[in-house]
mmCIF file of C-alpha atoms in Angstrom:
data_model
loop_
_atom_site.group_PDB
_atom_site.id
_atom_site.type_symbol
_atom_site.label_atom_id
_atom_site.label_comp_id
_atom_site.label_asym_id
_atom_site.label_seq_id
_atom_site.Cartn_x
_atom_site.Cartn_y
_atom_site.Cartn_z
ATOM 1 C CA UNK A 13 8.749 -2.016 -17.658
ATOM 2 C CA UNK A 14 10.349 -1.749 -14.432
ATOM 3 C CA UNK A 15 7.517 0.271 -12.743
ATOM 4 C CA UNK A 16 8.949 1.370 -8.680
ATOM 5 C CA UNK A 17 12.297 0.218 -7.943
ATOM 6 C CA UNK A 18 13.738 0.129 -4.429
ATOM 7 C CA UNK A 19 17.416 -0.159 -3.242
ATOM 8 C CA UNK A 20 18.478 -1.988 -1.097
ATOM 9 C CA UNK A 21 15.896 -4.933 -0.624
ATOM 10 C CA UNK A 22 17.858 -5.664 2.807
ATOM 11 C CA UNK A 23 19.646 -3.438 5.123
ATOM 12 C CA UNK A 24 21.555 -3.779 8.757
ATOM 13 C CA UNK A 25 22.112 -1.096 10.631
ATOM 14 C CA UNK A 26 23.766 -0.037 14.043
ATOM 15 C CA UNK A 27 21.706 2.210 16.496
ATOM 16 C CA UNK A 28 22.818 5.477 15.624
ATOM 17 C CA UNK A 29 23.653 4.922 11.951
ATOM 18 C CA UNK A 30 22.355 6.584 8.784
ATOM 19 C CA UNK A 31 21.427 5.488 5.561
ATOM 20 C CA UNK A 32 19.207 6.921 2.788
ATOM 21 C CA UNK A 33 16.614 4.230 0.804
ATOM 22 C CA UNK A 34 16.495 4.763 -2.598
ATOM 23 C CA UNK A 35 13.729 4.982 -4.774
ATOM 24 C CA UNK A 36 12.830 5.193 -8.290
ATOM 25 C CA UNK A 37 10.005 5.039 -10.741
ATOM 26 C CA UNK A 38 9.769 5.343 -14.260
ATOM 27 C CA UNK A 39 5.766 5.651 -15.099
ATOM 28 C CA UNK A 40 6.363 9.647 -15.270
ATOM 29 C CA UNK A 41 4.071 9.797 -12.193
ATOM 30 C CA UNK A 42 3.917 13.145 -10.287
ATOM 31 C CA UNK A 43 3.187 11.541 -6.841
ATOM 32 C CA UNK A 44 5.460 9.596 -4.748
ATOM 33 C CA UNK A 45 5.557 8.399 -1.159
ATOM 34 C CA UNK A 46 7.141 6.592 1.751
ATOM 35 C CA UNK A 47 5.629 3.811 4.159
ATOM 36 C CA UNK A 48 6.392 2.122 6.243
ATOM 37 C CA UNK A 49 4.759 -1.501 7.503
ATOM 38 C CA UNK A 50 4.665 -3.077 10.768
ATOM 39 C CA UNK A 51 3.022 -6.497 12.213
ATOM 40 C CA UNK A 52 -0.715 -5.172 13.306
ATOM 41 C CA UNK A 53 0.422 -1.836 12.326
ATOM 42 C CA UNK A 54 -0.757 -1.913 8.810
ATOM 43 C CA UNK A 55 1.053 0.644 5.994
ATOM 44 C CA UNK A 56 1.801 3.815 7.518
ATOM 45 C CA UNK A 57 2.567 6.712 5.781
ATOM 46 C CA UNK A 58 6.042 8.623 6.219
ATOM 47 C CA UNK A 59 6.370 11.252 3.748
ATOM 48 C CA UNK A 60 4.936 12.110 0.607
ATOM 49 C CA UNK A 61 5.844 14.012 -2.592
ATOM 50 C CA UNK A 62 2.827 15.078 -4.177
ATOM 51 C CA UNK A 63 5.193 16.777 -7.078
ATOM 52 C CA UNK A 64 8.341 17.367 -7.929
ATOM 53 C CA UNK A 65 10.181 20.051 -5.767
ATOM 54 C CA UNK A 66 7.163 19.240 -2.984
ATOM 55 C CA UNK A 67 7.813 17.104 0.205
ATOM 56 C CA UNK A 68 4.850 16.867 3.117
ATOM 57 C CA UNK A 69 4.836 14.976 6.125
ATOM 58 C CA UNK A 70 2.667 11.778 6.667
ATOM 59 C CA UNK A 71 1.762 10.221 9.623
ATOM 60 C CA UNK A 72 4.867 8.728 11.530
ATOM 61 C CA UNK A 73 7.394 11.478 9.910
ATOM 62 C CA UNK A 74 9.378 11.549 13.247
ATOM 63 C CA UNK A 75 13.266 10.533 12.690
ATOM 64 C CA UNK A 76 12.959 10.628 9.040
ATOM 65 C CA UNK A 77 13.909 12.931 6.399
ATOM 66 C CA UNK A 78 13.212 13.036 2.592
ATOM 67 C CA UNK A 79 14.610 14.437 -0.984
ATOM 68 C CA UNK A 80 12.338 14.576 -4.180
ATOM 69 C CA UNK A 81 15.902 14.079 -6.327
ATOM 70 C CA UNK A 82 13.803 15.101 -9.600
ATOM 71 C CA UNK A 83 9.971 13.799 -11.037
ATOM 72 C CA UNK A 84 11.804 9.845 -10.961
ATOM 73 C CA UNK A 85 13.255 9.801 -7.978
ATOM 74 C CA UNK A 86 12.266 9.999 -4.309
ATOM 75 C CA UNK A 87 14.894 9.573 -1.023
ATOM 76 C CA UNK A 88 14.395 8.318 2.128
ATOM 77 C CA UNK A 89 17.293 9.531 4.927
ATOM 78 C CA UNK A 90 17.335 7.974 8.155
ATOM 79 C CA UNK A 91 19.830 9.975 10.052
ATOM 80 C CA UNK A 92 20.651 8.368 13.507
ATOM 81 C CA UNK A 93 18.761 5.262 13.307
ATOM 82 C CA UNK A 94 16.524 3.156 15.836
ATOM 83 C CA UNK A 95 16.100 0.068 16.727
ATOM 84 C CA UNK A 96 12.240 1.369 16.816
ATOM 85 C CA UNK A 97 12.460 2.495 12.710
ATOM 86 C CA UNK A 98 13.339 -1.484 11.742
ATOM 87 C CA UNK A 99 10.576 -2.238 9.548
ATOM 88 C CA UNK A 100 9.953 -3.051 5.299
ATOM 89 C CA UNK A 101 9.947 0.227 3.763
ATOM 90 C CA UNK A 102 7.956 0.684 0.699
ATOM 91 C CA UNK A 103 8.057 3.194 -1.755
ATOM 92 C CA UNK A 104 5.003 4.250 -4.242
ATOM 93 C CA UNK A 105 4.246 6.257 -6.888
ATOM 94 C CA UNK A 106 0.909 7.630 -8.190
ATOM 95 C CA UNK A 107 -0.190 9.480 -11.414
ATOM 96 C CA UNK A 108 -2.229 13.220 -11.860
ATOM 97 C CA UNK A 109 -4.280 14.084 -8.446
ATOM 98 C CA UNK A 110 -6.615 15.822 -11.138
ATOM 99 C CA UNK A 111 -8.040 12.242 -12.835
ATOM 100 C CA UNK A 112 -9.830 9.578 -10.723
ATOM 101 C CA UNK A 113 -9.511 6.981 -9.065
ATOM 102 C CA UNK A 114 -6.050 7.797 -7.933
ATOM 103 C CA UNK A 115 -4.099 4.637 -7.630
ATOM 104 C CA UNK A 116 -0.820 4.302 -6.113
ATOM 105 C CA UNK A 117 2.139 1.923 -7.211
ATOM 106 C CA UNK A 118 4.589 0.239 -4.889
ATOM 107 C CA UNK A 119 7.984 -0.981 -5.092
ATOM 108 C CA UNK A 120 9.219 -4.657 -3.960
ATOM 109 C CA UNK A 121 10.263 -2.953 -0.473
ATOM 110 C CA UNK A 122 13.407 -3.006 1.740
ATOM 111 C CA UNK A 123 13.822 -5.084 4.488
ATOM 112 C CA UNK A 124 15.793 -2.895 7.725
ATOM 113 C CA UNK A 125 16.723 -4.494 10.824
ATOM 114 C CA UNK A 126 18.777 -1.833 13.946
ATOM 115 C CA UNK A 127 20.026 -3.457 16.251
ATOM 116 C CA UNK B 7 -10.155 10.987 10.262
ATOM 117 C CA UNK B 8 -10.886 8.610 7.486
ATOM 118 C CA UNK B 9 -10.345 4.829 8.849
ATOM 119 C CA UNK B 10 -10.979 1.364 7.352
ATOM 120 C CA UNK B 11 -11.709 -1.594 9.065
ATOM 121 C CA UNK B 12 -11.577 -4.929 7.490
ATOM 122 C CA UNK B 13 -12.504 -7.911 8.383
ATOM 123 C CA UNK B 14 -11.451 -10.544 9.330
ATOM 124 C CA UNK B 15 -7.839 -9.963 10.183
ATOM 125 C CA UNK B 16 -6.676 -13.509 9.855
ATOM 126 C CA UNK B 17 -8.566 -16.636 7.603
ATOM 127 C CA UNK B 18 -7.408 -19.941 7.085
ATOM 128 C CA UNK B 19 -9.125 -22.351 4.446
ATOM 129 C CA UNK B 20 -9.337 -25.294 2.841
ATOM 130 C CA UNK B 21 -8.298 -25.109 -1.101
ATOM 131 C CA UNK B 22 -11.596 -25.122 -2.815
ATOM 132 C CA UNK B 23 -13.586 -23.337 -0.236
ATOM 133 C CA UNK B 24 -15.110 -19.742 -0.999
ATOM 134 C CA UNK B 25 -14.737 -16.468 1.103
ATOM 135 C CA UNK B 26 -15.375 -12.999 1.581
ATOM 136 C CA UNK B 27 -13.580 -10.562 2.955
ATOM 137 C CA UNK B 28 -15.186 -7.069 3.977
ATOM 138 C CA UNK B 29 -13.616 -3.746 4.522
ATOM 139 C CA UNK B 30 -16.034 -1.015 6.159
ATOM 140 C CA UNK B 31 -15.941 2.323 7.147
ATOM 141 C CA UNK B 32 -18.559 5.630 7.804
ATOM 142 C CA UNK B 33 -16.435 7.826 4.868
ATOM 143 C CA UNK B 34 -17.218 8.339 1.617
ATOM 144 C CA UNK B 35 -14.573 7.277 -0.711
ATOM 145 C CA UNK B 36 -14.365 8.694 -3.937
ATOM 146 C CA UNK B 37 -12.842 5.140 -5.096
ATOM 147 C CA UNK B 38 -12.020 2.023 -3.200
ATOM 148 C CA UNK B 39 -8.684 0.049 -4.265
ATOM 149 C CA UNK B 40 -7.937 -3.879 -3.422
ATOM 150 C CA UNK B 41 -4.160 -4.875 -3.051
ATOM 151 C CA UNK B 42 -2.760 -8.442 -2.657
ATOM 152 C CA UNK B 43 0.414 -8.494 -1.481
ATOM 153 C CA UNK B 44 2.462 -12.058 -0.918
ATOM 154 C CA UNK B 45 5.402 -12.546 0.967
ATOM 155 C CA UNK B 46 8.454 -10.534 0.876
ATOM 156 C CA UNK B 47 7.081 -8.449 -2.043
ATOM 157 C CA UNK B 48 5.425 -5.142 -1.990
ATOM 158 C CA UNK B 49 1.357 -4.650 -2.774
ATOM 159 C CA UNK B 50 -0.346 -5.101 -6.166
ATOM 160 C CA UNK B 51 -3.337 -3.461 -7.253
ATOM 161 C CA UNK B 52 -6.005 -5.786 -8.247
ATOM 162 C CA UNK B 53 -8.789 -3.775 -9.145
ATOM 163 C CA UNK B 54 -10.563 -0.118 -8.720
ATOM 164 C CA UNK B 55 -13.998 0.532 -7.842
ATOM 165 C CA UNK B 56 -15.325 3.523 -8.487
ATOM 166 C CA UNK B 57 -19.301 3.830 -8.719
ATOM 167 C CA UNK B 58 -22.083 2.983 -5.676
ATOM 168 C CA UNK B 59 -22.799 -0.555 -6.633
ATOM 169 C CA UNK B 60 -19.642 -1.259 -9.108
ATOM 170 C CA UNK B 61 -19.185 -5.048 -9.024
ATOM 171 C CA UNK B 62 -15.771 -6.255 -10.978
ATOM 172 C CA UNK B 63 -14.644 -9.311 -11.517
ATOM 173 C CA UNK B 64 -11.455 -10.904 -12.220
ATOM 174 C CA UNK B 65 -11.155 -14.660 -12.882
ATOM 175 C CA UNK B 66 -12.064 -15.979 -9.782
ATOM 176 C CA UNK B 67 -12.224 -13.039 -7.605
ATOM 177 C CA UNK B 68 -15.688 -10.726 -7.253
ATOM 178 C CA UNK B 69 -15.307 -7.376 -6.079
ATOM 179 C CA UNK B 70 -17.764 -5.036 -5.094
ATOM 180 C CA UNK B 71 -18.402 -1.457 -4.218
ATOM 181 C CA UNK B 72 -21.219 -0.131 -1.171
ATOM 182 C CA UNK B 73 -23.956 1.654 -2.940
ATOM 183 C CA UNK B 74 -23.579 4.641 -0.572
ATOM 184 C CA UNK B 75 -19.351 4.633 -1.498
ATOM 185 C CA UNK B 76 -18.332 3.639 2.436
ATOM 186 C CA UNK B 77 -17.639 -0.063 2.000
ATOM 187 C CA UNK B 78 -16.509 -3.133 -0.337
ATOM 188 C CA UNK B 79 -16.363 -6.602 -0.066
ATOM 189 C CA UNK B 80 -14.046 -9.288 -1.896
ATOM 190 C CA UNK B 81 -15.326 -12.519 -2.682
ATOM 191 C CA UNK B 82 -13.148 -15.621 -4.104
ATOM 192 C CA UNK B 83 -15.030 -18.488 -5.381
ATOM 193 C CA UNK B 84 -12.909 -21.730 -5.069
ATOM 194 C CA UNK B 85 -9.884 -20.686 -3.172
ATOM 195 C CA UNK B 86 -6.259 -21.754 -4.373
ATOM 196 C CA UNK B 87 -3.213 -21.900 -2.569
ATOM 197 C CA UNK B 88 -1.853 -19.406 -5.289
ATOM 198 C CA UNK B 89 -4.548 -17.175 -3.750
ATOM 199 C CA UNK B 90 -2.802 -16.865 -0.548
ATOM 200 C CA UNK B 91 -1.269 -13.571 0.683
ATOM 201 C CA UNK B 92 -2.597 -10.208 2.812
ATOM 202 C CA UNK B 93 -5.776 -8.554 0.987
ATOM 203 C CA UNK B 94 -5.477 -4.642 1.365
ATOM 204 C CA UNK B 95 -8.063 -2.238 1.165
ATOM 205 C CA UNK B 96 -7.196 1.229 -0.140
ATOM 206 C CA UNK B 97 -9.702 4.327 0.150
ATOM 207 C CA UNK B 98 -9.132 7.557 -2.515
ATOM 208 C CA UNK B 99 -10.620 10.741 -0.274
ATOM 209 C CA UNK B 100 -12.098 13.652 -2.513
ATOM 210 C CA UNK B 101 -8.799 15.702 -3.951
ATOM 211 C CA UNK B 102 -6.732 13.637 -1.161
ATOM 212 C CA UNK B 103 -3.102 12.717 -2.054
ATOM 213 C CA UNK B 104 -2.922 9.771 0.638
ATOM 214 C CA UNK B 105 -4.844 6.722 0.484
ATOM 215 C CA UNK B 106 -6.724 5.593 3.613
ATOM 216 C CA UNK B 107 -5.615 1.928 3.915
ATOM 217 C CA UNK B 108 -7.234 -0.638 5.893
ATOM 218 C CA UNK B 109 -5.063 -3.266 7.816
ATOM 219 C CA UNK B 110 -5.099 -6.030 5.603
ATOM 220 C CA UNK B 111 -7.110 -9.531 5.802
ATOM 221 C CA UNK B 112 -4.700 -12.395 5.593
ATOM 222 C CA UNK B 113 -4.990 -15.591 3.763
ATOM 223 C CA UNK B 114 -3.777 -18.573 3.805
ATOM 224 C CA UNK B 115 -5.538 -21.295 1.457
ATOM 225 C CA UNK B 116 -4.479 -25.086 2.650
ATOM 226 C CA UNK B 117 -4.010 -27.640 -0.168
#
């Protein structure tokens, strides 16, 4: 069972570049989101999905942009990139919001340096 | 704002020695997650706590919930190097999509 996938697991970019992080999940879970995590900074939250067709902002949503693909898959879009965005990006999923505890699921990460 | 602190940020210990490892706050949570993620990967769930006073254990590891639902506190008993990694807290808010996650405590057990 593959659980949250993540593609790529390592990423260069250019200041000013774009790239989209993939992400997939396979648990049938309606929920998915987008962190990021920084030294001292803890996880931060990007964007979420709390259902397919649904997109909400998190936290740090500046200079990002998301796409809930369908109920597996969730995109993250980094159009003119930073060297401030270089972080590991993780990606998780989460079952119904309507049974608790609500537990979220993440993905092995990718690793993006901008220079 | 929900936040959670825990404490302490950084530990360093000999293999064999116990620990705890708190992670406080003045919310109520209706649940409180632990995470260990190791280097390079992304977090794994370790356990959910879910009732005022809930204590769970798993092998080595003791894990246990406030009675009032604002705080937990993980407690290994004869640390390992396999044990080493950053300890997450995670808090579930009443009918909340987003977790409230505390900064992580991290561990590094010395053979």
């Amino acid at each position: 069972n593959a659980g949250v996938t993540q593609t790529p697991k390592f990423q260069v970019l250019k200041t000013g570049q774009s790239m989209t992080l993939q992400c997939a999940q396979d648990m049938n879970h309606n929920s998915m989101y987008w962190y990021r995590q920084d030294p001292g900074m803890g996880l931060r939250l990007i964007y979420y999905s709390a259902s397919e067709g649904t997109t909400d902002k998190g936290e740090v949503p500046n200079g990002y942009n998301v796409s809930r693909l369908n109920k597996r898959e969730f995109s993250l879009r980094l159009e003119s990139a930073a060297p401030s965005q270089t972080s590991v990006y993780f990606c998780a999923s989460s079952g119904d919001r309507d049974r608790s505890p609500y537990e979220q699921y993440f993905g092995p990460g990718t690793r993006l340096t901008v220079t | 704002t929900q936040l959670l602190e825990q404490s302490p940020q950084f530990l360093s210990i000999q293999e064999g020695e116990n620990l705890t490892v708190y992670c406080n706050s003045s919310s109520v949570f209706s649940s409180l997650q632990w995470y260990r993620q190791e280097p390079g990967e992304g977090p794994v769930l370790l356990v959910t706590v879910v009732t005022g006073g809930e204590v769970k254990k798993l092998k080595r590891l003791t894990f246990q919930f406030g009675d009032a639902r604002k705080d937990s506190s993980l407690h290994i008993t004869a640390a390992q190097p396999g044990d080493t990694g950053l300890y997450l807290c995670a808090g579930e808010g009443a009918g909340s999509y987003q977790l409230t996650f505390g900064k992580g405590t991290k561990l590094s057990v010395i053979p």
